[in-house]
C-alpha cells in the first residue's frame, strides 16, 4: 500500500482582477506561489454580480503554454484571430494549446446570474512551445461523473481515475489529471496518483482535512510525493485534484508569454507587436 501524500504548502487564494475588471481569486501564480511545475496559474471566479464579470477578457495573446477553462455555472464565448469561435457552456471545458501563439477573447455570454468556474495554465515543454495552436472542447454531458462510497462524486475532465472513468480531454504533454470532486460532510476521498506526477488540490467550497492540515475554501494545496491523495470532508466540500508530470525546464514568464529563455520572451513580444501571431 502506497503512502499518503503529505501537504508541502498551503496557498491562500488572493483576490485580484484580470481582463477587463473580472474579479477572481488566484490560488496559483501569486507572489507566494509562483508556480507548481507543470502548472503556472489557477484562477477561480465565482460571482453573481454582473459588474464583476461583464467586462470579460477582451483580445489578448498567449504563447508557450495551455489554458484550461472549466465552467461550473454560466457560459463563456471565445473567439480567436484564426476565426475560430465557440461557447464553453455550464459544466463544459476548453483545453486550449496556445503553442506558438494566438490572440483571443473570452467573454461571458450573460449579463446577469452567477458565473463560476476556473482557468488553469499548464506549461508546455520547450519542444512544444512553438507548436500549432489547438483546442479540445467538451460539453458537460461528455464528462463522466463517477459515484463513490459515501456519496462522493468525481467528474473526470482529463485523465483516467483509479476506478476507470476516462476524462474526454487528453492530458497532453504533461499527461494531466483534472478531476472535480464533491464530498458530503464526513466523506473520504482517496485516489492513487503515481509519483511521476506532481499533484495539487484546490478546495473551492467547504472545509476538508488533508494529511494533518485543515483546508478551507479558496486554498491551494501542494502535495508532496507519496502515492495516494487522501481528503476527508469536515463539511460538504468541493475541490479540484490537478496533477501532471513536471517539465523541469527554466521558465521565463512575462504576462501572457511563458518561454524558456529571456531571448524567447523578447521574440514573443516582438512577434506580437509585429502582428506575427
Ligand atoms: Fe486567454
Tab-separated table of C-alpha atoms and ligand atoms in Angstrom:
chain	number	residue	atom	x	y	z
A	1	UNK	CA	0.000	0.000	0.000
A	2	UNK	CA	1.497	3.324	-1.010
A	3	UNK	CA	1.849	6.140	1.493
A	4	UNK	CA	-0.341	9.208	1.733
A	5	UNK	CA	0.926	12.309	0.005
A	6	UNK	CA	1.824	14.967	2.577
A	7	UNK	CA	0.992	18.656	2.330
A	8	UNK	CA	4.062	20.649	1.370
A	9	UNK	CA	2.400	24.033	1.060
A	10	UNK	CA	-0.976	25.650	1.604
A	11	UNK	CA	-1.675	28.680	-0.550
A	12	UNK	CA	-4.485	31.000	0.414
A	13	UNK	CA	-6.168	32.399	-2.682
A	14	UNK	CA	-5.569	36.069	-3.407
A	15	UNK	CA	-8.481	38.254	-4.590
A	16	UNK	CA	-7.480	40.089	-7.739
A	17	UNK	CA	-8.866	41.119	-11.102
A	18	UNK	CA	-7.820	40.389	-14.654
A	19	UNK	CA	-9.034	41.018	-18.184
A	20	UNK	CA	-11.417	43.991	-18.214
A	21	UNK	CA	-12.075	44.073	-14.480
A	22	UNK	CA	-13.118	40.457	-13.928
A	23	UNK	CA	-12.885	39.746	-10.211
A	24	UNK	CA	-11.377	36.422	-9.304
A	25	UNK	CA	-9.353	34.559	-6.717
A	26	UNK	CA	-5.890	33.408	-7.752
A	27	UNK	CA	-4.716	30.303	-5.930
A	28	UNK	CA	-1.661	29.658	-8.084
A	29	UNK	CA	0.514	32.176	-9.879
A	30	UNK	CA	0.668	34.526	-6.905
A	31	UNK	CA	3.649	36.137	-5.221
A	32	UNK	CA	3.541	33.414	-2.593
A	33	UNK	CA	3.079	30.532	-5.021
A	34	UNK	CA	4.518	31.419	-8.391
A	35	UNK	CA	4.100	28.029	-9.990
A	36	UNK	CA	3.827	24.333	-9.245
A	37	UNK	CA	5.551	22.646	-12.168
A	38	UNK	CA	3.953	21.940	-14.666
A	39	UNK	CA	1.153	24.287	-13.543
A	40	UNK	CA	1.574	28.029	-13.795
A	41	UNK	CA	-1.620	29.629	-12.650
A	42	UNK	CA	-5.084	28.788	-11.332
A	43	UNK	CA	-7.859	31.335	-11.134
A	44	UNK	CA	-11.252	30.722	-9.540
A	45	UNK	CA	-14.051	33.054	-10.485
A	46	UNK	CA	-17.374	32.987	-8.697
A	47	UNK	CA	-19.737	35.906	-8.582
A	48	UNK	CA	-23.384	36.700	-9.160
A	49	UNK	CA	-22.589	40.398	-9.506
A	50	UNK	CA	-22.601	41.140	-13.230
A	51	UNK	CA	-20.271	44.116	-12.836
A	52	UNK	CA	-17.647	41.661	-11.560
A	53	UNK	CA	-17.527	39.790	-14.869
A	54	UNK	CA	-19.280	41.519	-17.794
A	55	UNK	CA	-16.030	43.139	-18.979
A	56	UNK	CA	-14.681	39.671	-19.722
A	57	UNK	CA	-11.264	39.125	-21.234
A	58	UNK	CA	-11.083	41.137	-24.488
A	59	UNK	CA	-8.452	40.336	-27.139
A	60	UNK	CA	-5.145	39.228	-25.646
A	61	UNK	CA	-2.316	36.947	-26.766
A	62	UNK	CA	-0.839	33.745	-25.338
A	63	UNK	CA	2.319	31.846	-26.285
A	64	UNK	CA	4.134	28.844	-24.884
A	65	UNK	CA	1.557	27.076	-22.731
A	66	UNK	CA	-2.044	25.826	-22.488
A	67	UNK	CA	-5.133	27.326	-20.869
A	68	UNK	CA	-7.895	25.177	-19.423
A	69	UNK	CA	-11.248	26.818	-18.808
A	70	UNK	CA	-13.828	24.840	-16.852
A	71	UNK	CA	-17.221	26.413	-16.238
A	72	UNK	CA	-19.370	25.404	-13.274
A	73	UNK	CA	-22.061	27.972	-13.983
A	74	UNK	CA	-22.592	30.422	-16.777
A	75	UNK	CA	-21.318	30.453	-20.338
A	76	UNK	CA	-18.212	31.881	-21.917
A	77	UNK	CA	-17.775	32.713	-25.581
A	78	UNK	CA	-14.321	32.600	-27.100
A	79	UNK	CA	-13.072	33.813	-30.452
A	80	UNK	CA	-9.536	33.889	-31.821
A	81	UNK	CA	-7.584	35.545	-34.619
A	82	UNK	CA	-7.789	32.442	-36.822
A	83	UNK	CA	-11.563	32.893	-36.982
A	84	UNK	CA	-12.313	30.086	-34.644
A	85	UNK	CA	-15.015	30.646	-32.049
A	86	UNK	CA	-17.182	28.679	-29.687
A	87	UNK	CA	-19.035	28.607	-26.418
A	88	UNK	CA	-17.978	26.931	-23.198
A	89	UNK	CA	-21.281	26.089	-21.506
A	90	UNK	CA	-22.149	25.245	-17.914
A	91	UNK	CA	-20.160	22.193	-16.870
A	92	UNK	CA	-18.076	22.298	-20.031
A	93	UNK	CA	-14.349	22.535	-20.566
A	94	UNK	CA	-11.996	24.028	-23.117
A	95	UNK	CA	-8.369	22.906	-23.160
A	96	UNK	CA	-6.523	25.268	-25.460
A	97	UNK	CA	-2.966	24.883	-26.627
A	98	UNK	CA	-1.707	28.375	-27.360
A	99	UNK	CA	1.575	26.955	-28.675
A	100	UNK	CA	3.345	29.479	-30.903
A	101	UNK	CA	0.592	31.971	-30.329
A	102	UNK	CA	-2.976	33.035	-30.608
A	103	UNK	CA	-4.860	36.224	-29.876
A	104	UNK	CA	-8.277	35.569	-28.436
A	105	UNK	CA	-11.119	36.967	-26.377
A	106	UNK	CA	-13.047	35.195	-23.634
A	107	UNK	CA	-16.333	36.935	-22.930
A	108	UNK	CA	-19.242	35.974	-20.664
A	109	UNK	CA	-22.390	35.159	-22.646
A	110	UNK	CA	-24.610	36.547	-19.926
A	111	UNK	CA	-25.275	39.873	-18.335
A	112	UNK	CA	-26.819	38.582	-15.151
A	113	UNK	CA	-26.772	35.493	-12.978
A	114	UNK	CA	-23.904	33.669	-11.421
A	115	UNK	CA	-20.695	32.999	-13.288
A	116	UNK	CA	-18.470	30.412	-11.726
A	117	UNK	CA	-15.504	28.470	-12.986
A	118	UNK	CA	-11.756	28.106	-13.242
A	119	UNK	CA	-8.881	28.819	-15.543
A	120	UNK	CA	-5.712	26.768	-15.214
A	121	UNK	CA	-2.473	27.479	-17.101
A	122	UNK	CA	-0.431	24.412	-17.944
A	123	UNK	CA	3.131	24.857	-19.113
A	124	UNK	CA	4.456	23.251	-22.308
A	125	UNK	CA	7.905	21.698	-22.696
A	126	UNK	CA	10.397	23.521	-24.954
A	127	UNK	CA	9.722	21.205	-27.899
A	128	UNK	CA	6.007	22.166	-27.930
A	129	UNK	CA	6.126	25.856	-27.065
A	130	UNK	CA	6.117	26.842	-30.750
A	131	UNK	CA	3.689	24.109	-31.864
A	132	UNK	CA	0.448	24.842	-33.684
A	133	UNK	CA	-2.427	26.137	-31.559
A	134	UNK	CA	-5.270	23.682	-30.957
A	135	UNK	CA	-8.414	23.114	-28.972
A	136	UNK	CA	-10.123	20.326	-27.099
A	137	UNK	CA	-13.661	21.292	-26.154
A	138	UNK	CA	-16.285	19.237	-24.404
A	139	UNK	CA	-19.733	19.906	-23.033
A	140	UNK	CA	-20.899	18.764	-19.617
A	141	UNK	CA	-22.633	15.637	-20.917
A	142	UNK	CA	-19.390	14.195	-22.242
A	143	UNK	CA	-17.625	14.459	-18.876
A	144	UNK	CA	-18.143	11.237	-16.878
A	145	UNK	CA	-19.352	11.531	-13.296
A	146	UNK	CA	-18.283	8.709	-11.021
A	147	UNK	CA	-20.154	7.972	-7.792
A	148	UNK	CA	-18.144	6.522	-4.943
A	149	UNK	CA	-18.718	5.308	-1.409
A	150	UNK	CA	-20.149	7.876	0.969
A	151	UNK	CA	-21.797	9.906	-1.774
A	152	UNK	CA	-18.519	11.211	-3.176
A	153	UNK	CA	-18.677	12.168	-6.849
A	154	UNK	CA	-15.744	12.577	-9.185
A	155	UNK	CA	-16.026	14.310	-12.554
A	156	UNK	CA	-13.170	13.178	-14.759
A	157	UNK	CA	-12.306	16.112	-17.007
A	158	UNK	CA	-8.822	14.945	-18.013
A	159	UNK	CA	-7.071	11.651	-17.405
A	160	UNK	CA	-8.352	8.345	-16.047
A	161	UNK	CA	-9.482	7.784	-12.461
A	162	UNK	CA	-8.470	4.737	-10.421
A	163	UNK	CA	-11.999	3.410	-10.961
A	164	UNK	CA	-11.653	3.674	-14.697
A	165	UNK	CA	-13.591	6.797	-15.654
A	166	UNK	CA	-11.882	8.374	-18.621
A	167	UNK	CA	-11.953	12.138	-18.970
A	168	UNK	CA	-12.623	13.376	-22.509
A	169	UNK	CA	-9.601	15.674	-22.527
A	170	UNK	CA	-6.290	14.084	-23.424
A	171	UNK	CA	-3.849	15.200	-20.739
A	172	UNK	CA	-1.365	16.402	-23.352
A	173	UNK	CA	2.327	16.902	-22.845
A	174	UNK	CA	2.192	16.594	-19.053
A	175	UNK	CA	-0.301	13.698	-19.009
A	176	UNK	CA	-2.567	15.745	-16.762
A	177	UNK	CA	-5.282	14.605	-14.418
A	178	UNK	CA	-8.081	17.101	-13.779
A	179	UNK	CA	-10.859	15.867	-11.512
A	180	UNK	CA	-13.710	17.853	-9.918
A	181	UNK	CA	-14.689	16.208	-6.640
A	182	UNK	CA	-17.735	16.704	-4.411
A	183	UNK	CA	-17.777	15.303	-0.872
A	184	UNK	CA	-20.629	15.274	1.633
A	185	UNK	CA	-19.582	16.169	5.198
A	186	UNK	CA	-17.753	13.244	6.773
A	187	UNK	CA	-16.926	11.538	3.482
A	188	UNK	CA	-13.449	10.481	2.456
A	189	UNK	CA	-11.875	10.615	-0.998
A	190	UNK	CA	-8.852	8.577	-1.797
A	191	UNK	CA	-7.062	8.333	-5.110
A	192	UNK	CA	-3.701	6.869	-6.069
A	193	UNK	CA	-1.660	9.342	-8.095
A	194	UNK	CA	1.696	7.931	-9.173
A	195	UNK	CA	4.835	9.792	-8.202
A	196	UNK	CA	5.583	10.600	-11.833
A	197	UNK	CA	3.008	13.367	-11.443
A	198	UNK	CA	3.068	16.460	-9.252
A	199	UNK	CA	-0.340	16.791	-7.574
A	200	UNK	CA	-2.239	19.697	-6.095
A	201	UNK	CA	-5.718	20.358	-4.770
A	202	UNK	CA	-7.805	23.483	-4.996
A	203	UNK	CA	-10.555	23.494	-2.379
A	204	UNK	CA	-13.320	25.789	-3.596
A	205	UNK	CA	-16.219	25.045	-1.274
A	206	UNK	CA	-16.404	23.963	2.369
A	207	UNK	CA	-13.664	22.672	4.560
A	208	UNK	CA	-11.588	19.494	4.385
A	209	UNK	CA	-8.701	17.754	6.115
A	210	UNK	CA	-5.663	16.825	4.041
A	211	UNK	CA	-2.980	14.890	5.971
A	212	UNK	CA	-2.573	16.973	9.158
A	213	UNK	CA	-3.999	20.201	7.825
A	214	UNK	CA	-7.442	21.717	7.788
A	215	UNK	CA	-8.034	23.400	4.456
A	216	UNK	CA	-10.788	25.931	3.833
A	217	UNK	CA	-12.305	27.127	0.586
A	218	UNK	CA	-10.212	29.017	-1.942
A	219	UNK	CA	-6.987	27.445	-0.836
A	220	UNK	CA	-4.456	25.597	-2.978
A	221	UNK	CA	-2.717	22.560	-1.527
A	222	UNK	CA	0.629	21.470	-2.977
A	223	UNK	CA	1.152	17.794	-2.244
A	224	UNK	CA	4.463	16.052	-1.806
A	225	UNK	CA	5.333	12.652	-3.188
A	226	UNK	CA	3.713	9.574	-1.747
A	227	UNK	CA	1.225	7.867	-3.975
A	228	UNK	CA	-2.227	8.331	-2.529
A	229	UNK	CA	-4.153	11.569	-2.281
A	230	UNK	CA	-6.481	11.456	0.723
A	231	UNK	CA	-9.085	14.081	1.585
A	232	UNK	CA	-11.652	13.988	4.406
A	233	UNK	CA	-14.568	16.387	4.323
A	234	UNK	CA	-15.265	18.363	7.512
A	235	UNK	CA	-18.297	19.962	5.869
A	236	UNK	CA	-19.892	19.453	2.469
A	237	UNK	CA	-16.987	20.311	0.227
A	238	UNK	CA	-15.860	20.637	-3.374
A	239	UNK	CA	-12.353	20.639	-4.755
A	240	UNK	CA	-10.245	20.090	-7.832
A	241	UNK	CA	-7.494	17.494	-7.985
A	242	UNK	CA	-4.960	18.536	-10.608
A	243	UNK	CA	-1.827	16.547	-11.392
A	244	UNK	CA	0.767	16.375	-14.144
A	245	UNK	CA	4.331	15.416	-14.940
A	246	UNK	CA	6.786	18.181	-14.061
A	247	UNK	CA	8.606	19.687	-17.045
A	248	UNK	CA	11.782	20.613	-15.146
A	249	UNK	CA	12.896	23.341	-17.536
A	250	UNK	CA	13.759	27.007	-16.947
A	251	UNK	CA	10.695	29.269	-17.009
A	252	UNK	CA	10.723	32.849	-18.266
A	253	UNK	CA	7.258	34.247	-17.771
A	254	UNK	CA	6.172	37.648	-18.976
A	255	UNK	CA	2.415	38.289	-18.776
A	256	UNK	CA	0.736	36.056	-21.373
A	257	UNK	CA	4.014	34.585	-22.665
A	258	UNK	CA	5.753	31.675	-20.930
A	259	UNK	CA	9.008	30.568	-22.516
A	260	UNK	CA	12.344	29.013	-21.530
A	261	UNK	CA	14.695	31.969	-22.039
A	262	UNK	CA	14.694	35.752	-21.889
A	263	UNK	CA	15.514	35.874	-25.626
A	264	UNK	CA	12.380	33.858	-26.405
A	265	UNK	CA	10.294	36.311	-24.394
A	266	UNK	CA	11.771	39.244	-26.334
A	267	UNK	CA	10.975	37.329	-29.540
A	268	UNK	CA	7.381	36.741	-28.362
A	269	UNK	CA	6.861	40.444	-27.633
A	270	UNK	CA	8.409	41.385	-30.996
A	271	UNK	CA	6.329	38.815	-32.886
A	272	UNK	CA	3.161	40.004	-31.198
A	273	UNK	CA	3.914	43.683	-31.842
A	274	UNK	CA	4.728	42.910	-35.482
A	275	UNK	CA	1.417	41.060	-35.956
A	276	UNK	CA	3.064	37.674	-36.411
A	277	UNK	CA	0.723	35.764	-34.100
B	1	LIG	FE1	-6.836	33.890	-22.642
